[in-house]
mmCIF file of C-alpha atoms and ligand atoms in Angstrom:
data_model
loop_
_atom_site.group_PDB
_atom_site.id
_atom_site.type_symbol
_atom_site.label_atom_id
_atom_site.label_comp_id
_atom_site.label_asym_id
_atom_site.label_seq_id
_atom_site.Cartn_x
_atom_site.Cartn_y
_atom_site.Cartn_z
ATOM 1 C CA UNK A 1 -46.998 20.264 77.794
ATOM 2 C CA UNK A 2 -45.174 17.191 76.442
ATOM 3 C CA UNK A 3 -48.203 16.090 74.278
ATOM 4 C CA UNK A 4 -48.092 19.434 72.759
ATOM 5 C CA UNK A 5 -44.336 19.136 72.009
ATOM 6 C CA UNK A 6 -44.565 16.050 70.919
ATOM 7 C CA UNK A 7 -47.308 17.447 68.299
ATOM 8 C CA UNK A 8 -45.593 20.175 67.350
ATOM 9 C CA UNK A 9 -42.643 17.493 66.491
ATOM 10 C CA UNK A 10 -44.819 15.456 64.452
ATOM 11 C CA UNK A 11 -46.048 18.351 62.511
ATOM 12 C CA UNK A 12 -42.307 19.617 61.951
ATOM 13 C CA UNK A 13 -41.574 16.515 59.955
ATOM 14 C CA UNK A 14 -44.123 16.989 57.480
ATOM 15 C CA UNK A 15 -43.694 20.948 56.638
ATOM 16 C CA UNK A 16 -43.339 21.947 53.007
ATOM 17 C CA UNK A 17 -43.261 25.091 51.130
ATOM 18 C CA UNK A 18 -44.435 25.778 47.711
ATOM 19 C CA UNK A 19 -42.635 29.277 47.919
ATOM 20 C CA UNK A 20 -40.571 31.903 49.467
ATOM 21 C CA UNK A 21 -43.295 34.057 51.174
ATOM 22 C CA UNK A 22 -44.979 30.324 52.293
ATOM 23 C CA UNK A 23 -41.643 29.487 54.095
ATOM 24 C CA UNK A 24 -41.294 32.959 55.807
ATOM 25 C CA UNK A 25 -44.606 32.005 56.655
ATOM 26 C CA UNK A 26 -43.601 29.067 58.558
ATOM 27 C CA UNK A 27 -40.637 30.462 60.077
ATOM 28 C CA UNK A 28 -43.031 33.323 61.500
ATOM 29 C CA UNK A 29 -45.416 30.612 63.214
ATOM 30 C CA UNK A 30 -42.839 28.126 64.775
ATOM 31 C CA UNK A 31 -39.823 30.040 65.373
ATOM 32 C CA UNK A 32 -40.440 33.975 65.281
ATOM 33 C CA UNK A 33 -40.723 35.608 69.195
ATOM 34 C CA UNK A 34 -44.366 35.480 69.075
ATOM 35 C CA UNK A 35 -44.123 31.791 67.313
ATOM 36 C CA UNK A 36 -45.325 28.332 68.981
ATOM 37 C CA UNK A 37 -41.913 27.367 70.084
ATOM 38 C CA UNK A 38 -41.415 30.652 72.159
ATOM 39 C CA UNK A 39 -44.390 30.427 73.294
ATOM 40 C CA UNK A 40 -43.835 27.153 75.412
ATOM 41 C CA UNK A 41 -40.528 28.304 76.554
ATOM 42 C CA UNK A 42 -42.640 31.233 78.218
ATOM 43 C CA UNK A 43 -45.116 28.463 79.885
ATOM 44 C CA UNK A 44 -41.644 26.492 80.745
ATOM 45 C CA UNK A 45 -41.290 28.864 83.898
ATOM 46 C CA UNK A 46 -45.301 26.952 84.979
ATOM 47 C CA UNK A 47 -43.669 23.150 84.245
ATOM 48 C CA UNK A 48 -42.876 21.700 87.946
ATOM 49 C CA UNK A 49 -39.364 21.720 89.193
ATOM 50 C CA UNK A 50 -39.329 17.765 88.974
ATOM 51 C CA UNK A 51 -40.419 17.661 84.765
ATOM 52 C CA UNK A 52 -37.939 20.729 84.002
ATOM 53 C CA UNK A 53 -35.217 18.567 83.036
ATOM 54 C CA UNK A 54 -37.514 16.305 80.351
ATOM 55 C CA UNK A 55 -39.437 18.983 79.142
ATOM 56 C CA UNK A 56 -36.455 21.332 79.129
ATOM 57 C CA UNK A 57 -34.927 18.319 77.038
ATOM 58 C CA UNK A 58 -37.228 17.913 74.845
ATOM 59 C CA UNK A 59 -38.466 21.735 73.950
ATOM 60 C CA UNK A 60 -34.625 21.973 72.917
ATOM 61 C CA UNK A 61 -35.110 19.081 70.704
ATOM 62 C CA UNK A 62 -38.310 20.376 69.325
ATOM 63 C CA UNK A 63 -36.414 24.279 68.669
ATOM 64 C CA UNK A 64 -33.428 22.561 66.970
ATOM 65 C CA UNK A 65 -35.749 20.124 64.216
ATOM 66 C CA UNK A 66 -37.848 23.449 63.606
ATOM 67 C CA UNK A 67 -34.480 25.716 62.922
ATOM 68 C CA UNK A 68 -33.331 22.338 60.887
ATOM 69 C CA UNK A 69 -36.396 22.092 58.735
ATOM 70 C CA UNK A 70 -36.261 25.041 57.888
ATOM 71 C CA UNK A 71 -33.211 25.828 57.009
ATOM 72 C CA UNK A 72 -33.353 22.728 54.935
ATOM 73 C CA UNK A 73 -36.619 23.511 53.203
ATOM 74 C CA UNK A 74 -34.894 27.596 52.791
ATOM 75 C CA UNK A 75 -31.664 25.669 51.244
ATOM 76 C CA UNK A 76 -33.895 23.895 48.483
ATOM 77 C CA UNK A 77 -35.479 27.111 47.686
ATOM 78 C CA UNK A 78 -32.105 28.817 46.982
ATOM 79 C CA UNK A 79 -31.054 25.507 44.848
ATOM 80 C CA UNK A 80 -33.896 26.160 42.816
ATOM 81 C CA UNK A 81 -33.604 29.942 42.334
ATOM 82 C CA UNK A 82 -30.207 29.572 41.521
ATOM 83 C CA UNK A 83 -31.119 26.835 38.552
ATOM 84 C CA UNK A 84 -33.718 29.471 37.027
ATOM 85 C CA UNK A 85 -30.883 32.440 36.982
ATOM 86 C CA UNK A 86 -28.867 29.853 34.687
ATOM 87 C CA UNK A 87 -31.772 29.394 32.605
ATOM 88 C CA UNK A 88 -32.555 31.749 30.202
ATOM 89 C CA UNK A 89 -36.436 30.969 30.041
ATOM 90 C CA UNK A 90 -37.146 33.786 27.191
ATOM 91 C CA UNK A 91 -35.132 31.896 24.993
ATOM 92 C CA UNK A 92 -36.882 30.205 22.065
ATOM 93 C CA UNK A 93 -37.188 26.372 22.435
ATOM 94 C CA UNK A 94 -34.726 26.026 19.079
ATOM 95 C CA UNK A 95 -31.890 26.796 19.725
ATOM 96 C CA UNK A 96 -30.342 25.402 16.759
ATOM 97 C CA UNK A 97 -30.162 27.760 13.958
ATOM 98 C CA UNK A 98 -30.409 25.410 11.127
ATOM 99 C CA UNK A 99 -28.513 26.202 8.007
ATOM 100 C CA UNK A 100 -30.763 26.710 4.182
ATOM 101 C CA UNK A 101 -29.687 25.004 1.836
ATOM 102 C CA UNK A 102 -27.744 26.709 -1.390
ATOM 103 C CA UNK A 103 -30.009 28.312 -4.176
ATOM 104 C CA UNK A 104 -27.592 26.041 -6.027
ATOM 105 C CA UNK A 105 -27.978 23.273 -4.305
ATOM 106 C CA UNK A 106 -31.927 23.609 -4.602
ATOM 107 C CA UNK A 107 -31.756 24.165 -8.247
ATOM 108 C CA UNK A 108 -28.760 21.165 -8.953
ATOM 109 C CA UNK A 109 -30.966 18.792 -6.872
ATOM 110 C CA UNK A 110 -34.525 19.644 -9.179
ATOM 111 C CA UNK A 111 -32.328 18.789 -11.827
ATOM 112 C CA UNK A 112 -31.152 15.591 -10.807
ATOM 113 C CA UNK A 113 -35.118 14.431 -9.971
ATOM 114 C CA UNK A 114 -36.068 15.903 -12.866
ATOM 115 C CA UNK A 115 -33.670 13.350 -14.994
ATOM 116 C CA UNK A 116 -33.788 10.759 -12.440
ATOM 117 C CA UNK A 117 -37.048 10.138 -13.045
ATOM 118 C CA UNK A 118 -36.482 9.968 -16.711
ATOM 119 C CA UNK A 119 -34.174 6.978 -15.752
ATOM 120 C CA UNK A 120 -30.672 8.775 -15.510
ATOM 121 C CA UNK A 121 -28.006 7.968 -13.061
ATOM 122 C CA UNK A 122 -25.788 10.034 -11.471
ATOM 123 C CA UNK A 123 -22.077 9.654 -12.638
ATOM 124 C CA UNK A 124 -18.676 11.959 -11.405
ATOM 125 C CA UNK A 125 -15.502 12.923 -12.405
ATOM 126 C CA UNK A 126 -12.410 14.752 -10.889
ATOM 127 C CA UNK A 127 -11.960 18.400 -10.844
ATOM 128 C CA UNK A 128 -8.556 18.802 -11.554
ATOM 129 C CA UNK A 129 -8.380 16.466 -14.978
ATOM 130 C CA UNK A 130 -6.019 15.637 -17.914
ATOM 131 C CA UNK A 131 -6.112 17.001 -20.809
ATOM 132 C CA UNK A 132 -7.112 14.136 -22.394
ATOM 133 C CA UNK A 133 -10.516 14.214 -20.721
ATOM 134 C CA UNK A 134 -11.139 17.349 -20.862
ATOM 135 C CA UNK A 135 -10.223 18.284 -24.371
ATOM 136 C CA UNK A 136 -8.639 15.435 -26.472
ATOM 137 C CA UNK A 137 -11.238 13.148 -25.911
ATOM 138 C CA UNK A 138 -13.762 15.123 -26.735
ATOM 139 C CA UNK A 139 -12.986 16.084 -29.969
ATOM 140 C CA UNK A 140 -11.237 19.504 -29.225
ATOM 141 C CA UNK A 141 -8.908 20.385 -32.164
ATOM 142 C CA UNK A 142 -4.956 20.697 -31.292
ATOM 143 C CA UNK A 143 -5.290 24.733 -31.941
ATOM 144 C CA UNK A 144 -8.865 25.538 -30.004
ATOM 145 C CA UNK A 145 -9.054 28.436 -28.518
ATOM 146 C CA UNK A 146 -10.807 26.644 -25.709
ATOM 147 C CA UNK A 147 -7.096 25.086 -24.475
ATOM 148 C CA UNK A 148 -5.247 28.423 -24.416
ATOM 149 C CA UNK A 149 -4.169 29.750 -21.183
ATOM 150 C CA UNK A 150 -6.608 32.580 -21.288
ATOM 151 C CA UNK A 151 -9.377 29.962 -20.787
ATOM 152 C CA UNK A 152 -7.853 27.619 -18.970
ATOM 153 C CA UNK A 153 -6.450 27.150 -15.731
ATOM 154 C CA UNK A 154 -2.974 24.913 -16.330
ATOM 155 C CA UNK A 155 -0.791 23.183 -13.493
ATOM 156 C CA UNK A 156 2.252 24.653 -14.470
ATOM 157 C CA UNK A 157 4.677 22.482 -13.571
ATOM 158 C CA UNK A 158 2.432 19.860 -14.870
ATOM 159 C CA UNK A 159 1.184 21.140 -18.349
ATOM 160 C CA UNK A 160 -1.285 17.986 -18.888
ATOM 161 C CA UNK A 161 -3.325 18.596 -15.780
ATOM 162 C CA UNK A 162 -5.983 21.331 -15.488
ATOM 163 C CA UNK A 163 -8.955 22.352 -13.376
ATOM 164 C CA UNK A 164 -11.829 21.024 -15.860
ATOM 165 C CA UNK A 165 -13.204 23.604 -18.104
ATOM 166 C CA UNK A 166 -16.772 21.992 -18.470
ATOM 167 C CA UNK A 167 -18.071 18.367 -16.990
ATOM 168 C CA UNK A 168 -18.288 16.976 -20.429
ATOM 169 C CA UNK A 169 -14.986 15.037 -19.549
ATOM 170 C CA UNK A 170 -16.942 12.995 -17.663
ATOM 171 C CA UNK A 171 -18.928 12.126 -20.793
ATOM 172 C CA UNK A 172 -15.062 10.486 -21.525
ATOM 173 C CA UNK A 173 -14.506 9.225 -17.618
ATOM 174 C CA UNK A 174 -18.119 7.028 -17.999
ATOM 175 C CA UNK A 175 -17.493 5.686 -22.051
ATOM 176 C CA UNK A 176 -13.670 4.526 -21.350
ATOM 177 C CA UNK A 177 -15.242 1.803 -18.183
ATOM 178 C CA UNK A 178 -18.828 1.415 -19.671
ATOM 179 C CA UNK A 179 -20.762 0.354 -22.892
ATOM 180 C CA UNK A 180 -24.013 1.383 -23.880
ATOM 181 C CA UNK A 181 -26.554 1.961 -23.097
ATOM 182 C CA UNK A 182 -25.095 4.737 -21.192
ATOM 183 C CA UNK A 183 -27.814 7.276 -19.848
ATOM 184 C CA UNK A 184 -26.092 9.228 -17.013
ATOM 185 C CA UNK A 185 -26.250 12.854 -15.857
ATOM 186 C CA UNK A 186 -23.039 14.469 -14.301
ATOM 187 C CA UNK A 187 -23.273 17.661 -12.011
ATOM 188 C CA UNK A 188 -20.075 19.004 -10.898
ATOM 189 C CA UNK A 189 -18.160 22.717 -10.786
ATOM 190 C CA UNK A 190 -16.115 23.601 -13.561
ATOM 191 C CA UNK A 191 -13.425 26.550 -13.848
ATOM 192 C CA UNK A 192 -12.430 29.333 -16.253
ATOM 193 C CA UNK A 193 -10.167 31.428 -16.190
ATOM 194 C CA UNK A 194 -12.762 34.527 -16.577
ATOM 195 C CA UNK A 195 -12.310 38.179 -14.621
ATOM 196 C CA UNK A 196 -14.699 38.237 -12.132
ATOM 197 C CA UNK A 197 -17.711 40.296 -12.391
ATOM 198 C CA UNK A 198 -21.581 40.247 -11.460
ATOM 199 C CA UNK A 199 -21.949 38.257 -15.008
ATOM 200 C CA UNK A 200 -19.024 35.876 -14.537
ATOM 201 C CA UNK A 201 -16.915 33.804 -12.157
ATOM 202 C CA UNK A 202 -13.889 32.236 -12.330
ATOM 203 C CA UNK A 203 -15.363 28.591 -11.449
ATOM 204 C CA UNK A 204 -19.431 27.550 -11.582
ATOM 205 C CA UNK A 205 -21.328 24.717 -12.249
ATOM 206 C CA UNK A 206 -22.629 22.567 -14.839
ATOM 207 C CA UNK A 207 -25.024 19.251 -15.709
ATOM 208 C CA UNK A 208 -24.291 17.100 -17.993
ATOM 209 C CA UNK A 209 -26.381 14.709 -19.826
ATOM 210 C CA UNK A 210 -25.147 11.411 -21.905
ATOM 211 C CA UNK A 211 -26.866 9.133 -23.753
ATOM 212 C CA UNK A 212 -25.391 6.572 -26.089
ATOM 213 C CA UNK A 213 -27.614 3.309 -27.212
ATOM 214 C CA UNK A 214 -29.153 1.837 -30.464
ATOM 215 C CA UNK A 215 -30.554 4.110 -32.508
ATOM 216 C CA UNK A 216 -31.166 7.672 -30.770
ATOM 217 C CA UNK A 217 -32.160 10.267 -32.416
ATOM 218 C CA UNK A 218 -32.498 14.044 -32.572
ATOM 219 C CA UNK A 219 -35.836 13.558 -31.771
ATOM 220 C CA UNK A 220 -35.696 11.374 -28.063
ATOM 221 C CA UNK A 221 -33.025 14.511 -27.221
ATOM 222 C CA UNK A 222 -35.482 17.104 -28.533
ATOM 223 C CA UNK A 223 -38.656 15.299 -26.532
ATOM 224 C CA UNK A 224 -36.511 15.106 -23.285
ATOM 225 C CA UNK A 225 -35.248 18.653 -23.156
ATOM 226 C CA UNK A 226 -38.608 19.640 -23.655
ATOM 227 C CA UNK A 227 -39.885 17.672 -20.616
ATOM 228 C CA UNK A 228 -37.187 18.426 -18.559
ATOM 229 C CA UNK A 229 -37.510 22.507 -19.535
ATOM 230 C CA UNK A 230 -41.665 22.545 -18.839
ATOM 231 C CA UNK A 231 -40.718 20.466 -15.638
ATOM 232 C CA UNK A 232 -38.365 22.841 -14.733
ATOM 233 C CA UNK A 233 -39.889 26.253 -15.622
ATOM 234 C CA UNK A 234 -43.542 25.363 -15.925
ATOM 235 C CA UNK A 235 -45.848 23.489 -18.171
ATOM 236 C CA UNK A 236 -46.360 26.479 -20.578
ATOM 237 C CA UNK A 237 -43.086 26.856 -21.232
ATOM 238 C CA UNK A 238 -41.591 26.256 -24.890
ATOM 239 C CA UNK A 239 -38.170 25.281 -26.407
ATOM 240 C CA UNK A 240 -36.405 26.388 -29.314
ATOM 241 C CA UNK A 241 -33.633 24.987 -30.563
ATOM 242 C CA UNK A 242 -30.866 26.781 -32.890
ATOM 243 C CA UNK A 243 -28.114 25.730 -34.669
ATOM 244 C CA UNK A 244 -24.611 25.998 -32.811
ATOM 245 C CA UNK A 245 -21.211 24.596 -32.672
ATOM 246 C CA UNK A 246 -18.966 22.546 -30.378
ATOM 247 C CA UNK A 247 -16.899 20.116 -31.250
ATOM 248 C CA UNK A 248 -17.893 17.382 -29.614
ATOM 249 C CA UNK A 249 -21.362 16.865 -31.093
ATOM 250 C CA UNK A 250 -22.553 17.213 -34.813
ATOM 251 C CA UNK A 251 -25.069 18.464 -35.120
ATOM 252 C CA UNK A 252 -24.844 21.087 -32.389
ATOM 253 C CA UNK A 253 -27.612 22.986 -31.066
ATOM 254 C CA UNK A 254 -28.518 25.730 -28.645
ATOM 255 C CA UNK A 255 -31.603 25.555 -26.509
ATOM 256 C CA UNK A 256 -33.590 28.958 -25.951
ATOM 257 C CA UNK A 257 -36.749 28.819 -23.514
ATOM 258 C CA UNK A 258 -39.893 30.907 -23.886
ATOM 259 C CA UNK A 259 -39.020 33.878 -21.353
ATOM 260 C CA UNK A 260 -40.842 33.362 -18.187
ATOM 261 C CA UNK A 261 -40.916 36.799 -17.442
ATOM 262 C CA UNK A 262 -43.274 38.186 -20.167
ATOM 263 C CA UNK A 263 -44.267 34.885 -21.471
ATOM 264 C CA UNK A 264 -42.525 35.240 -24.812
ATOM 265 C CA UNK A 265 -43.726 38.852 -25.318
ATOM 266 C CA UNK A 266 -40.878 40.556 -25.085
ATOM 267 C CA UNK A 267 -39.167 42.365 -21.937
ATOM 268 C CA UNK A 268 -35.768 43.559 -21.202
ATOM 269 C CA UNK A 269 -34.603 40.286 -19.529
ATOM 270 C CA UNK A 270 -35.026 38.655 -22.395
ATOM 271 C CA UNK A 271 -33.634 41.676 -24.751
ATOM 272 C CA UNK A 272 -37.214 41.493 -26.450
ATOM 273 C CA UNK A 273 -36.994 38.577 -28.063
ATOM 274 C CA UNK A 274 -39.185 36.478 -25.722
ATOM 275 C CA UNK A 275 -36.142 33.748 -25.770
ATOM 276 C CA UNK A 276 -33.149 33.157 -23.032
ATOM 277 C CA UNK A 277 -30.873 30.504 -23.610
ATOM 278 C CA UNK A 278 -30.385 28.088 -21.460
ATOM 279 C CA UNK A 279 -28.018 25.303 -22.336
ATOM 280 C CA UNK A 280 -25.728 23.355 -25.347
ATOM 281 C CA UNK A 281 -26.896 20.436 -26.813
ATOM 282 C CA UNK A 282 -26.319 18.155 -29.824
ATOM 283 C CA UNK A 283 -25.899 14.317 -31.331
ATOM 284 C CA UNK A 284 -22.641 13.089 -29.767
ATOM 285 C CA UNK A 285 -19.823 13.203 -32.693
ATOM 286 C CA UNK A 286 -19.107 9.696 -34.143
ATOM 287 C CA UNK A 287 -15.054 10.507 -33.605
ATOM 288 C CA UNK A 288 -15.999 11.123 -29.547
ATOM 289 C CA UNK A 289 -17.329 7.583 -29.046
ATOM 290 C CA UNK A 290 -14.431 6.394 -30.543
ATOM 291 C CA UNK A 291 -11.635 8.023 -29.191
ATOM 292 C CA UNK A 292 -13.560 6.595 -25.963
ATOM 293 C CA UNK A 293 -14.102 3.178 -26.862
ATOM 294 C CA UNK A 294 -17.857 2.995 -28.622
ATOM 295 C CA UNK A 295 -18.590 1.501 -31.898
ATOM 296 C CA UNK A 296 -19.763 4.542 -33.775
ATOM 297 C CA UNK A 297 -21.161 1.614 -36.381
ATOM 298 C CA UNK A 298 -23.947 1.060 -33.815
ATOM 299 C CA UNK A 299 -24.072 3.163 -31.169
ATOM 300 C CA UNK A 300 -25.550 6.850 -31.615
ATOM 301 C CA UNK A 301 -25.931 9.423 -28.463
ATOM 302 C CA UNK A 302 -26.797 12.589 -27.810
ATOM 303 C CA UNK A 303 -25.491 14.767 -24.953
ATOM 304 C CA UNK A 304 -26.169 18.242 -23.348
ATOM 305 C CA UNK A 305 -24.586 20.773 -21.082
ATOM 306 C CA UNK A 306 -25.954 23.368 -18.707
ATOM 307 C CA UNK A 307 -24.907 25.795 -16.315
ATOM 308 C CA UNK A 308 -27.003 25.785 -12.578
ATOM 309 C CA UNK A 309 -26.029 29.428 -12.029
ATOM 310 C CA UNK A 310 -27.605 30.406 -15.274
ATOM 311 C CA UNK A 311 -30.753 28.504 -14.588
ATOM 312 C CA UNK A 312 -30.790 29.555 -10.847
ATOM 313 C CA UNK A 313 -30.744 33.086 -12.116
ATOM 314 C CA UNK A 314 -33.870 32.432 -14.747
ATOM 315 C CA UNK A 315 -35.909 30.800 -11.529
ATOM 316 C CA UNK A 316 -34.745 33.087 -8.908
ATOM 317 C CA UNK A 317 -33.837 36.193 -10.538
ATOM 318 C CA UNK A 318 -29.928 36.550 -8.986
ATOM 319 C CA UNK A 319 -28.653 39.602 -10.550
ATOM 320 C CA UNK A 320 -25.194 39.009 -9.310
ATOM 321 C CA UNK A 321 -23.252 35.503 -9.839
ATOM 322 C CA UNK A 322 -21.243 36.574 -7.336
ATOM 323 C CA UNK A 323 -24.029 36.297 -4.552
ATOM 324 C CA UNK A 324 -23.544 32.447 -5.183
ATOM 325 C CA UNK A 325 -20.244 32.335 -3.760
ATOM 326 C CA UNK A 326 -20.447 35.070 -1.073
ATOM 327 C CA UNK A 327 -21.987 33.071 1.685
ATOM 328 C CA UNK A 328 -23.727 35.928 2.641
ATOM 329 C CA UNK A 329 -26.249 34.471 5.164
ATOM 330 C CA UNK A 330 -28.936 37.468 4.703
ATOM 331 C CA UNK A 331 -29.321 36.490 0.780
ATOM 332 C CA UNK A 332 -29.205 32.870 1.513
ATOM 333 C CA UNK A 333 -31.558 33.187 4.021
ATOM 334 C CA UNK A 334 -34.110 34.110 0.943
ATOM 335 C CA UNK A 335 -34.450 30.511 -0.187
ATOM 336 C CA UNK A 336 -35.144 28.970 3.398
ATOM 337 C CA UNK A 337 -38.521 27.855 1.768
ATOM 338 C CA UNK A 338 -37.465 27.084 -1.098
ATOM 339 C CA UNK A 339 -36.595 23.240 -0.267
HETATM 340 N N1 DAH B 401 -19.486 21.790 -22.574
HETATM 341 C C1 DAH B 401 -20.285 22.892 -23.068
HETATM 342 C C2 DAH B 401 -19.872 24.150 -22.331
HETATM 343 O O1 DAH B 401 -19.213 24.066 -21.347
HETATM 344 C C3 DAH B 401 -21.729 22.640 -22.843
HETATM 345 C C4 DAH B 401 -22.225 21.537 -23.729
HETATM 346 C C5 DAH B 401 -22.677 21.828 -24.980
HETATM 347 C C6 DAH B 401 -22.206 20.239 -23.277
HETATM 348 C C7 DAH B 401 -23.167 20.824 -25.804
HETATM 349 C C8 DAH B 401 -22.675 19.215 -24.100
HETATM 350 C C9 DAH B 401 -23.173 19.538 -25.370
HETATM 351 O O2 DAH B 401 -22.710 17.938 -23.731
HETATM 352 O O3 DAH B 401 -23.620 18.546 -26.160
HETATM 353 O O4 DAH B 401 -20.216 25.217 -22.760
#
């Protein structure tokens, strides 16, 4: 009787159980009324009188390990099922909703790579400027309608400072501290004071382009507006450029671009004319680089100006400018592919 007590000990130590129904298992064979342990306290009554006290001894210590094991091995169980009611395993294994970026970040940064690579650097400028920057040094006349309050946002208590109109007074920020060649591209928002509707916002952005050196021309401004616009909007795509005004370039155009909805055959996004504009352009006006510092004896530049919205709406078809500034998640959502 002791050598099977002692091997029912031995094989104690060494239970496992891989699951609930396993342990019950167990439980049933060594402790249950019809298990192995009850059954040698029924032989017990056969052990002679002088043994009862050893055996008796050790069949106690053989019924407590068994209750101990398994009440051990039952505890882990209920560790682990208590773990898997934490985890939810149906959730997906990323978590992390990553944000997209903004259709006007995607279209401001194709811009940038489009002119980096065409060796232009990146330069900046505050949004809440003088009026030196933004108007005086750029040629704006005293009366233009450009500085009334209509247009413009004033600080009123400080009548020289405004929230920049356009980021050609950075063109001024980059000429006063540099001299040429100067080939820099400036993205930044700009404000207006405009009612806002789906076709106009009170602030939006731009890109600016400056380049002052020996002897530009028309030309080098006409060849890279081309690359940039069949970079931008396809290889097919044409430029036309008409005469404008502003008043810090002379001459001054406007650049149209083949429509890319009908391929210049006319449609009603393009009014029928197979032409939407897309930006202001023009030789930079001899009196600019010299309110800013530039020898206007040597140095010739030319400089251009376009708004992102307006090009994010010809690539992506946004009906409403105001989408841009909604941060509704559903329509940014739309351009998760997009970069
Ligand atoms: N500043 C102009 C605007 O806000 C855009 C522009 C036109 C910029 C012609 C230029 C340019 O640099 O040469 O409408």
């Amino acid at each position: 009787m002791l050598a099977k007590i002692e091997q029912l000990l031995q094989e104690i130590d060494g239970l496992t159980a891989h699951s609930a129904e396993e342990l019950e298992a167990l439980r049933i064979k060594y402790l249950s009324k019809k298990g192995a342990i009850n059954d040698l306290m029924t032989d017990f009554r056969n052990v002679p009188a002088d043994q009862k006290k050893a055996v008796g001894m050790k069949l106690n210590e053989l019924k407590n390990k068994a209750q101990e094991r398994i009440a051990t091995l039952k505890e882990a169980f209920e560790n682990q099922d208590n773990g898997a009611a934490e985890l939810d395993l149906t959730r997906t294994a990323y978590p992390i909703e990553l944000g997209t970026r903004h259709p006007l970040s995607i279209v401001r940064n194709e811009i940038i790579n489009i002119f980096s690579r065409l060796g232009f650097t990146i330069a900046d400028g505050p949004e809440v400027e003088d009026d030196w920057h933004v108007f005086s040094s750029m040629n704006f006349p005293e009366d233009h309608p450009a500085r009334d309050m209509q247009d413009t946002f004033f600080i009123e208590s400080h009548p020289d400072i405004l929230l920049r109109t356009h980021t050609s007074s950075v063109q001024s920020r980059v000429m006063e501290v540099s001299q040429p060649p100067i080939r820099v591209i400036c993205p930044g928002r700009v404000y207006r004071n405009e009612a806002i509707s789906y076709r106009a916002h009170c602030f939006f952005h731009q890109v600016e382009g400056l380049y002052v050196d020996k002897n530009v021309s028309f030309t080098d401004l006409k060849q890279v507006l081309l690359q940039f616009a069949q970079e931008m909007f396809g290889p097919e795509t044409k430029i036309r450029l008409r005469p404008s005004y502003f008043p810090f370039t002379e001459p001054s155009a406007e650049m149209d671009i083949s429509c890319d909805i009908c391929g210049g055959e006319g449609c009603p996004f393009c009014k029928y004319t197979g032409w939407v504009e897309i930006l202001g352009c023009g030789m930079v006006d001899p009196a600019v680089l010299e309110a800013n510092g530039i020898d206007s004896k040597i140095y010739t530049g030319y400089a251009f100006g376009m708004g992102v919205e307006r090009i994010t709406n010809l690539k992506y078809k946004v009906k409403d400018l105001r989408m841009f500034s909604e941060n509704d998640t559903r329509f940014l959502k739309e351009f998760e592919s997009a970069n």
